[in-house]
Coordinates of C-alpha atoms and ligand atoms in Angstrom, one line a residue:
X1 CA 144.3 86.3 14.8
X2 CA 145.1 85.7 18.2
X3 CA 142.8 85.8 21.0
X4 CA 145.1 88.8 22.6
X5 CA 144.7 90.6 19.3
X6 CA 140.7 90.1 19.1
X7 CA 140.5 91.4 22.8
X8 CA 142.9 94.1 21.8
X9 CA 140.2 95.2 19.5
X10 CA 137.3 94.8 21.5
X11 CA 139.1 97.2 23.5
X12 CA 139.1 99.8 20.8
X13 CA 135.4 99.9 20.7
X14 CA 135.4 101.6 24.4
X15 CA 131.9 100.2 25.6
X16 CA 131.7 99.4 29.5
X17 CA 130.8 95.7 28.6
X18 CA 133.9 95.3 26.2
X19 CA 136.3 97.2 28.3
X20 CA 135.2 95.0 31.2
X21 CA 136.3 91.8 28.4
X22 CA 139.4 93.8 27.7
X23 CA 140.7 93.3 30.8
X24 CA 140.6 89.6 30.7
X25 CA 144.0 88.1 30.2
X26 CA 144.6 84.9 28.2
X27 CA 145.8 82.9 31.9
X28 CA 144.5 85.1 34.6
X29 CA 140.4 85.1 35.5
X30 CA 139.0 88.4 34.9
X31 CA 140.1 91.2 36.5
X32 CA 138.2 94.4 35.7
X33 CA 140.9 97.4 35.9
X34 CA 140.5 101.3 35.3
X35 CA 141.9 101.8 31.6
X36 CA 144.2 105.0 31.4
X37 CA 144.8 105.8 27.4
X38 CA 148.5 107.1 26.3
X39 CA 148.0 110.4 24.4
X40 CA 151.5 109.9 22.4
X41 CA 154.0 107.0 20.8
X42 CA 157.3 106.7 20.1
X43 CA 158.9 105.8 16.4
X44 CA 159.0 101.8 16.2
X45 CA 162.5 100.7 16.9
X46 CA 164.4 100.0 13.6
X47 CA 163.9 95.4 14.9
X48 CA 161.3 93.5 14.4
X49 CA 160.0 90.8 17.3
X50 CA 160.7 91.4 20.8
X51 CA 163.1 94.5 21.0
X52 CA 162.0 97.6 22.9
X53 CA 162.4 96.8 26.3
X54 CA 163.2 100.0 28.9
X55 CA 163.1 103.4 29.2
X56 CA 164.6 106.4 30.8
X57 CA 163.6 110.1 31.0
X58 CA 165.2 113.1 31.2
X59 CA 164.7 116.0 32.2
X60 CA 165.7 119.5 30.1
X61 CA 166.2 121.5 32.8
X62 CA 166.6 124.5 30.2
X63 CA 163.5 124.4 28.6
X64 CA 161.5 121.0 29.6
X65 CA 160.0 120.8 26.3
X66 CA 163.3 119.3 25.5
X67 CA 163.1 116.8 27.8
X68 CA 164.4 113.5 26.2
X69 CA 163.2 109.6 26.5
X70 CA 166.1 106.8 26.3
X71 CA 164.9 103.8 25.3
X72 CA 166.4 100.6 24.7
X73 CA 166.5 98.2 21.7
X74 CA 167.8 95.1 23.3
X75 CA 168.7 93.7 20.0
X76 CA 170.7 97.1 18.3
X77 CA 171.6 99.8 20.9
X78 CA 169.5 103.2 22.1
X79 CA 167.4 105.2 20.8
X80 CA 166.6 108.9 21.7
X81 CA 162.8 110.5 21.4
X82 CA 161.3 114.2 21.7
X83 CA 158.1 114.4 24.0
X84 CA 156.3 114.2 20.4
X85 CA 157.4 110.1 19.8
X86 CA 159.5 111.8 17.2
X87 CA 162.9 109.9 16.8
X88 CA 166.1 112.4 18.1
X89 CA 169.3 110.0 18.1
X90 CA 169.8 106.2 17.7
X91 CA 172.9 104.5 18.9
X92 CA 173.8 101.5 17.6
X93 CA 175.8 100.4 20.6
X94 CA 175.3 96.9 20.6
X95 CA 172.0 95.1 23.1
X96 CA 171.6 97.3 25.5
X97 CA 168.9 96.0 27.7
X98 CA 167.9 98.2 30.5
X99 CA 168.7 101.7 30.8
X100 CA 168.7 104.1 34.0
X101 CA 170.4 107.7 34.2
X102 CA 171.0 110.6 37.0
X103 CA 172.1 114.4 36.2
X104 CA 174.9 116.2 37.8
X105 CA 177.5 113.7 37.1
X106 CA 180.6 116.0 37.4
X107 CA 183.5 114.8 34.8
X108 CA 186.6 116.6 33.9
X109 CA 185.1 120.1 35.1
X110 CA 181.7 119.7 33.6
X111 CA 178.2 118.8 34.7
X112 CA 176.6 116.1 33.0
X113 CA 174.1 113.7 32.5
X114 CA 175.5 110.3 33.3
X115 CA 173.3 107.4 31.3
X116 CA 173.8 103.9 31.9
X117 CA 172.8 100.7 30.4
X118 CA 173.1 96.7 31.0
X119 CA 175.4 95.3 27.8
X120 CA 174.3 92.0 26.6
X121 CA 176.3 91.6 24.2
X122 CA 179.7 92.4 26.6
X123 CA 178.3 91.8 30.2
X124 CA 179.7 95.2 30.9
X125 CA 177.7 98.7 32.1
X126 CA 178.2 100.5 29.5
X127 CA 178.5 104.2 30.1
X128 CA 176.9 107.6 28.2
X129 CA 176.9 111.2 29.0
X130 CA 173.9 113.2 27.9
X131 CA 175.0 116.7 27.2
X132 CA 172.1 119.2 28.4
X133 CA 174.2 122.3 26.4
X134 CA 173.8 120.0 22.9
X135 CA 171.3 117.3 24.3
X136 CA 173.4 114.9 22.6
X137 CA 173.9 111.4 23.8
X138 CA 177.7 109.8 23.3
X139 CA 178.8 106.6 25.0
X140 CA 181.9 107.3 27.4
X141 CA 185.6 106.6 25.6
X142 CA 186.2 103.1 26.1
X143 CA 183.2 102.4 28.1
X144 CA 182.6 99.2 29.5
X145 CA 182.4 98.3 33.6
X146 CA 183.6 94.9 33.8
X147 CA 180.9 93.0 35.9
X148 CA 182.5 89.3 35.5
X149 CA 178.8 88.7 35.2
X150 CA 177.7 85.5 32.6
X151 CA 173.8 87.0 31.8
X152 CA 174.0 90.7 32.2
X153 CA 170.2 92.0 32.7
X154 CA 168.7 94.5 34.6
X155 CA 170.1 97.7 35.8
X156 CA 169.3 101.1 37.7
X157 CA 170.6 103.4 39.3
X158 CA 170.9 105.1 42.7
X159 CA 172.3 108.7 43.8
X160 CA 173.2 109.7 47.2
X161 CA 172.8 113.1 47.4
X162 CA 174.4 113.9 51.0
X163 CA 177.7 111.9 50.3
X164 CA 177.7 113.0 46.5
X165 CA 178.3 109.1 45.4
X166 CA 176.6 107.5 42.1
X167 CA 176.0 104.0 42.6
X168 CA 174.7 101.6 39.6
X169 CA 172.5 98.2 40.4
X170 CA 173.1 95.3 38.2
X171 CA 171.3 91.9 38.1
X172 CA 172.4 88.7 36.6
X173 CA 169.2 86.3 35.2
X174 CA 170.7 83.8 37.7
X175 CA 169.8 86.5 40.5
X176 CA 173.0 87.7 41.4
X177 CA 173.0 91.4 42.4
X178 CA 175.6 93.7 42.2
X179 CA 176.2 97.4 43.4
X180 CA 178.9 99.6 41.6
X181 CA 180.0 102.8 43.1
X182 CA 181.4 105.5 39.8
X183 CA 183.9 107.6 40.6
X184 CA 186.2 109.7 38.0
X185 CA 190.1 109.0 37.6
X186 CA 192.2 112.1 37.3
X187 CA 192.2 111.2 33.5
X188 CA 188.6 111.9 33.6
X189 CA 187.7 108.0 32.8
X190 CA 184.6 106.8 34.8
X191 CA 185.8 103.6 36.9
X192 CA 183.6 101.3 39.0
X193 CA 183.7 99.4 42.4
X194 CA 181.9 96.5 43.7
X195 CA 180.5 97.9 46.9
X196 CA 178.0 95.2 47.8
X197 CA 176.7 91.9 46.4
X198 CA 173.4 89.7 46.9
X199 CA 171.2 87.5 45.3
X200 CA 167.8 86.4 44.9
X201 CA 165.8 83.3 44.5
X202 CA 165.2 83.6 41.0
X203 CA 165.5 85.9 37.7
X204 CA 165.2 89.3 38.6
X205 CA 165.2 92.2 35.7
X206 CA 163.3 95.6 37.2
X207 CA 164.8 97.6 39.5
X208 CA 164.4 101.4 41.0
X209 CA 166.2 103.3 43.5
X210 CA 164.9 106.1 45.8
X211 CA 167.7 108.4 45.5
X212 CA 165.8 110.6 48.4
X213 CA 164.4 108.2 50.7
X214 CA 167.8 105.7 50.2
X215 CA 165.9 102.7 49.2
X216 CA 165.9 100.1 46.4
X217 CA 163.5 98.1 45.0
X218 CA 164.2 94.9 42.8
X219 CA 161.5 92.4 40.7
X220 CA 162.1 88.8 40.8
X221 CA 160.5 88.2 37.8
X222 CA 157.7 84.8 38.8
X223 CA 157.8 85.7 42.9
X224 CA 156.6 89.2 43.0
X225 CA 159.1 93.1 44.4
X226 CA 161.1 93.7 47.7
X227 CA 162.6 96.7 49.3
X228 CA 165.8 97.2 51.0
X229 CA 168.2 99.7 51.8
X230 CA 170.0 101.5 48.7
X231 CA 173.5 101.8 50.7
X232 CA 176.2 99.8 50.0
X233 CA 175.9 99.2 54.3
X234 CA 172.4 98.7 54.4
X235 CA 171.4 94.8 54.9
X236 CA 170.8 92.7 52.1
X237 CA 167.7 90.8 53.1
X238 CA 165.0 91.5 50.7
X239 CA 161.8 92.7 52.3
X240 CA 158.7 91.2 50.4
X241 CA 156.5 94.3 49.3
X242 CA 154.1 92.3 47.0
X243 CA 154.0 88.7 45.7
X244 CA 152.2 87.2 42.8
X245 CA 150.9 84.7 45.5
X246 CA 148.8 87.8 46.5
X247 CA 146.9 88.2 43.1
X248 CA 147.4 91.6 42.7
X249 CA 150.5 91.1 40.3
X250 CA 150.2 88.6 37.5
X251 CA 154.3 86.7 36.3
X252 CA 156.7 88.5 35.1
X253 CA 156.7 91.2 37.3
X254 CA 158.8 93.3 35.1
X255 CA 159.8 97.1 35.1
X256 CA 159.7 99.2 38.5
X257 CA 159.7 103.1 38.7
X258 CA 159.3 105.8 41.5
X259 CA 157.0 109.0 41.2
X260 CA 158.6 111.9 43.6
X261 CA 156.5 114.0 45.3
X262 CA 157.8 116.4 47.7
X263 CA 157.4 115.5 51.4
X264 CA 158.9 111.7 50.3
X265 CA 155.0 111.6 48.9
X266 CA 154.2 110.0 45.7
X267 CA 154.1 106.1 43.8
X268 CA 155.7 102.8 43.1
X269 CA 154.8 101.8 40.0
X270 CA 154.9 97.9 38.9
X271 CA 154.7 96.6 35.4
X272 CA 152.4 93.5 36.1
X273 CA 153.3 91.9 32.6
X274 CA 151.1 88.6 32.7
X275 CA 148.3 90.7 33.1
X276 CA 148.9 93.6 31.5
X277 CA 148.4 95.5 34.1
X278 CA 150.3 98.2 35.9
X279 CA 150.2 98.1 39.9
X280 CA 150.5 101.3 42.0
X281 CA 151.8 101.3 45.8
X282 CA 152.2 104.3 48.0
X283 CA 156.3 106.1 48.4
X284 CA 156.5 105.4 51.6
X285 CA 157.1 102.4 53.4
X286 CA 155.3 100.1 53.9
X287 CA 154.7 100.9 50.5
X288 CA 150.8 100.1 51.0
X289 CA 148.8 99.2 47.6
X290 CA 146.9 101.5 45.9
X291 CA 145.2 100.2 42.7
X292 CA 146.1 98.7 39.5
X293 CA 145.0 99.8 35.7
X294 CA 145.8 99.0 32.4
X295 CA 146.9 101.3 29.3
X296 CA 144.1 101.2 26.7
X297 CA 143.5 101.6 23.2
X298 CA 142.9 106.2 22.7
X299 CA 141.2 106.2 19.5
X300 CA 140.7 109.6 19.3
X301 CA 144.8 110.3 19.5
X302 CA 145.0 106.9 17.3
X303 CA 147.7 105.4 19.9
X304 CA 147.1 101.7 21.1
X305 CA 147.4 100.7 24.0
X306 CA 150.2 99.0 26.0
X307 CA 150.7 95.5 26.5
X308 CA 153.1 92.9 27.8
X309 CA 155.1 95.5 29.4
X310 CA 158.8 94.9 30.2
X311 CA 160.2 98.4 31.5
X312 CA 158.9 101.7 32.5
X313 CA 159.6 104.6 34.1
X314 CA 157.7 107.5 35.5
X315 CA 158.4 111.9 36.7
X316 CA 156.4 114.3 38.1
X317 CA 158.7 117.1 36.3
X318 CA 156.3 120.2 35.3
X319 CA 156.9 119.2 31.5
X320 CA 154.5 121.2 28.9
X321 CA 151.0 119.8 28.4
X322 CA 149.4 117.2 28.0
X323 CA 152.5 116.0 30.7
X324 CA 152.2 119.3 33.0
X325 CA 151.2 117.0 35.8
X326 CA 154.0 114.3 35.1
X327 CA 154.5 111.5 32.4
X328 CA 154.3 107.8 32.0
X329 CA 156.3 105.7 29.7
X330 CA 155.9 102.2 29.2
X331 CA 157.0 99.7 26.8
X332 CA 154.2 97.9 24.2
X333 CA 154.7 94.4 23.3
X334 CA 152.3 94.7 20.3
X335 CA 152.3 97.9 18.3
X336 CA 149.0 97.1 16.5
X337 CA 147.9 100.6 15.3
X338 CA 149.5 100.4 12.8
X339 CA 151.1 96.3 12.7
X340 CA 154.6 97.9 13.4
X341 CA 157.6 97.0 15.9
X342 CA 157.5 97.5 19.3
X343 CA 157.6 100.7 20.9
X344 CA 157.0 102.9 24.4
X345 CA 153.7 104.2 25.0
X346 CA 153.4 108.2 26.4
X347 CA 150.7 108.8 29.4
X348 CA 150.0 112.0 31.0
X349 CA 150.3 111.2 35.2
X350 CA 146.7 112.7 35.6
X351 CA 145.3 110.0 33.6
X352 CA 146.8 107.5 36.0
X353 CA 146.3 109.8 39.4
X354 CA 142.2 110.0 38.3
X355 CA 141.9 106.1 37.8
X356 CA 143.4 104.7 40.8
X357 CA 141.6 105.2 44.2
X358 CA 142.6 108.1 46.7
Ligands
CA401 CA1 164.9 102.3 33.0
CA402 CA1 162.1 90.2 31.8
CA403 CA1 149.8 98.0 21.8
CA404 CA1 150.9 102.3 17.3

């Protein structure tokens, strides 16, 4: 048994002493975090090993008990869960790596959910449209953005609501960065544009855009997150937002995800993954640090906790309880309860909102 795995389990038995040990990682000096516990899990994916990587959620707006959560299996394609972990649709689409998605997409007269994720296995975006009348997932006809990218990785995606433009980031592990603006031939195919290009020092992989506040944010994986401007105009110098140098995020800084508030309030959340740790940074610019906490064993729900997180993402939709103040999901590198593939962990936002300080 590993060391991670005996800590896991000191974990389970919730005393103040062991929960203090359970937040001592195997390369970082001890740390003690708030634990937050996840109320909910997801099916295993169908591989074994390292295979559930990054999330999306959306939104029913119908009936928000049918909201939906994309994940990926970066070895075998997407799969599709209810609010309950329960398995809706699997795609076996190829290894889709990260996946990002916006509503309102308008093709050939109707209003859909456009889902996108980075192709490993083509270096392409590959397309989807969620239908909210079915809530059916279907990958575009002969979907496929060419990127001319060698090491397709992360992606996300950014809306820009005053000039009615979809835009979708895409990272290279070499740190190339590129932004693709959709548009929709007369055909009704969905056809991309290189609208900007940039690169950073290193490997990136997370990535978020603030469709409101028209701002990106991108990881570089052993360095730490920036911000810059989400238009293709806006200036591509990276503005350093937090650095593992600072201690407060442990390498690979991995997944990022935005929490909207109205007002332009609300969170940055940071998957710190060599900690397991999650780091929380105010909306707004300068995007000032909040607190950190970790996702802990519930032994009363019989959910374990989350570790080695790659991606994650976060809403403050009104969904039914135990989410009616927003929801969490983030990837587990070791689903130990029971021994079973990887999977994404389910949080209710209050959890998170009472742990970290105000
Ligand atoms: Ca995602
Ligand atoms: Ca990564
Ligand atoms: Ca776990
Ligand atoms: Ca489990």
């Amino acid at each position: 048994m590993s060391l991670k795995v005996v800590v896991e389990r000191a974990c389970v038995t919730g005393t103040l002493a062991l929960l203090a040990a359970c937040t001592v990682g195997e390369s970082v000096a001890a740390r003690p975090l708030p634990v937050v516990m996840p109320l909910v899990e997801t099916e295993p994916v169908a591989t074994r090993g390292d295979a559930a990587d990054d999330p999306a959620i959306w939104i029913d707006p119908a009936d928000p008990a049918g909201s939906l959560i994309i994940g990926t299996n970066k070895k075998r394609g997407l799969d599709v869960y209810r609010l309950d972990g329960s398995l809706h649709q699997t795609l076996e689409v190829g290894r889709m790596n990260n996946v990002d998605l916006r509503d309102g997409f308008g093709i050939a007269g109707r209003s859909l959910t456009l889902v996108a994720a980075s192709d490993r296995d083509r270096n392409v975006i590959a397309l989807f449209a969620l239908d909210p009348a079915t809530r059916r997932l279907a990958m575009l006809p002969d979907s496929g953005l060419d990127t001319g990218l060698t090491e397709i990785y992360g992606l996300c995606m950014y809306e820009d609501r005053d000039r009615g433009r979809t835009y979708v980031f895409v990272n290279d592990k070499d740190g190339r960065y590129q932004q693709h603006e959709l548009s929709v031939t007369a055909e009704g195919r969905v056809v991309g544009r290189i609208v900007r290009e940039f690169r950073l020092g290193s490997q990136p992989e997370g990535c978020a855009a603030d469709d409101e506040l028209g701002l990106l944010y991108v990881g570089e994986e052993g360095v730490g997150f920036y911000r810059m401007g989400a238009a293709p105009t806006a200036p591509t110098e990276p503005i350093p937002v937090d650095t593992v140098a600072a201690g407060r995020l442990v390498a690979d800084v991995e997944g990022i995800a935005i929490l909207t508030r109205p007002g332009g309030r609300g969170y940055i959340v940071v998957s710190s993954q060599g900690d397991n740790s999650y780091a929380v940074y105010e909306r707004q610019p300068p995007n000032a640090y909040v607190g950190s906490f970790r996702v802990g064993d519930n032994e009363q729900a019989r959910v374990d906790g989350a570790s080695e997180t790659d991606g994650l993402e976060v809403t403050s939709a009104k969904l039914p309880p135990p989410f009616s103040s927003g929801l969490l999901v983030v990837q587990d590198g070791a689903n130990t309860r029971p021994r079973a593939a990887q999977n994404f962990k389910l949080v209710p936002w209050d959890e998170v909102e009472r742990a970290i300080p105000r």
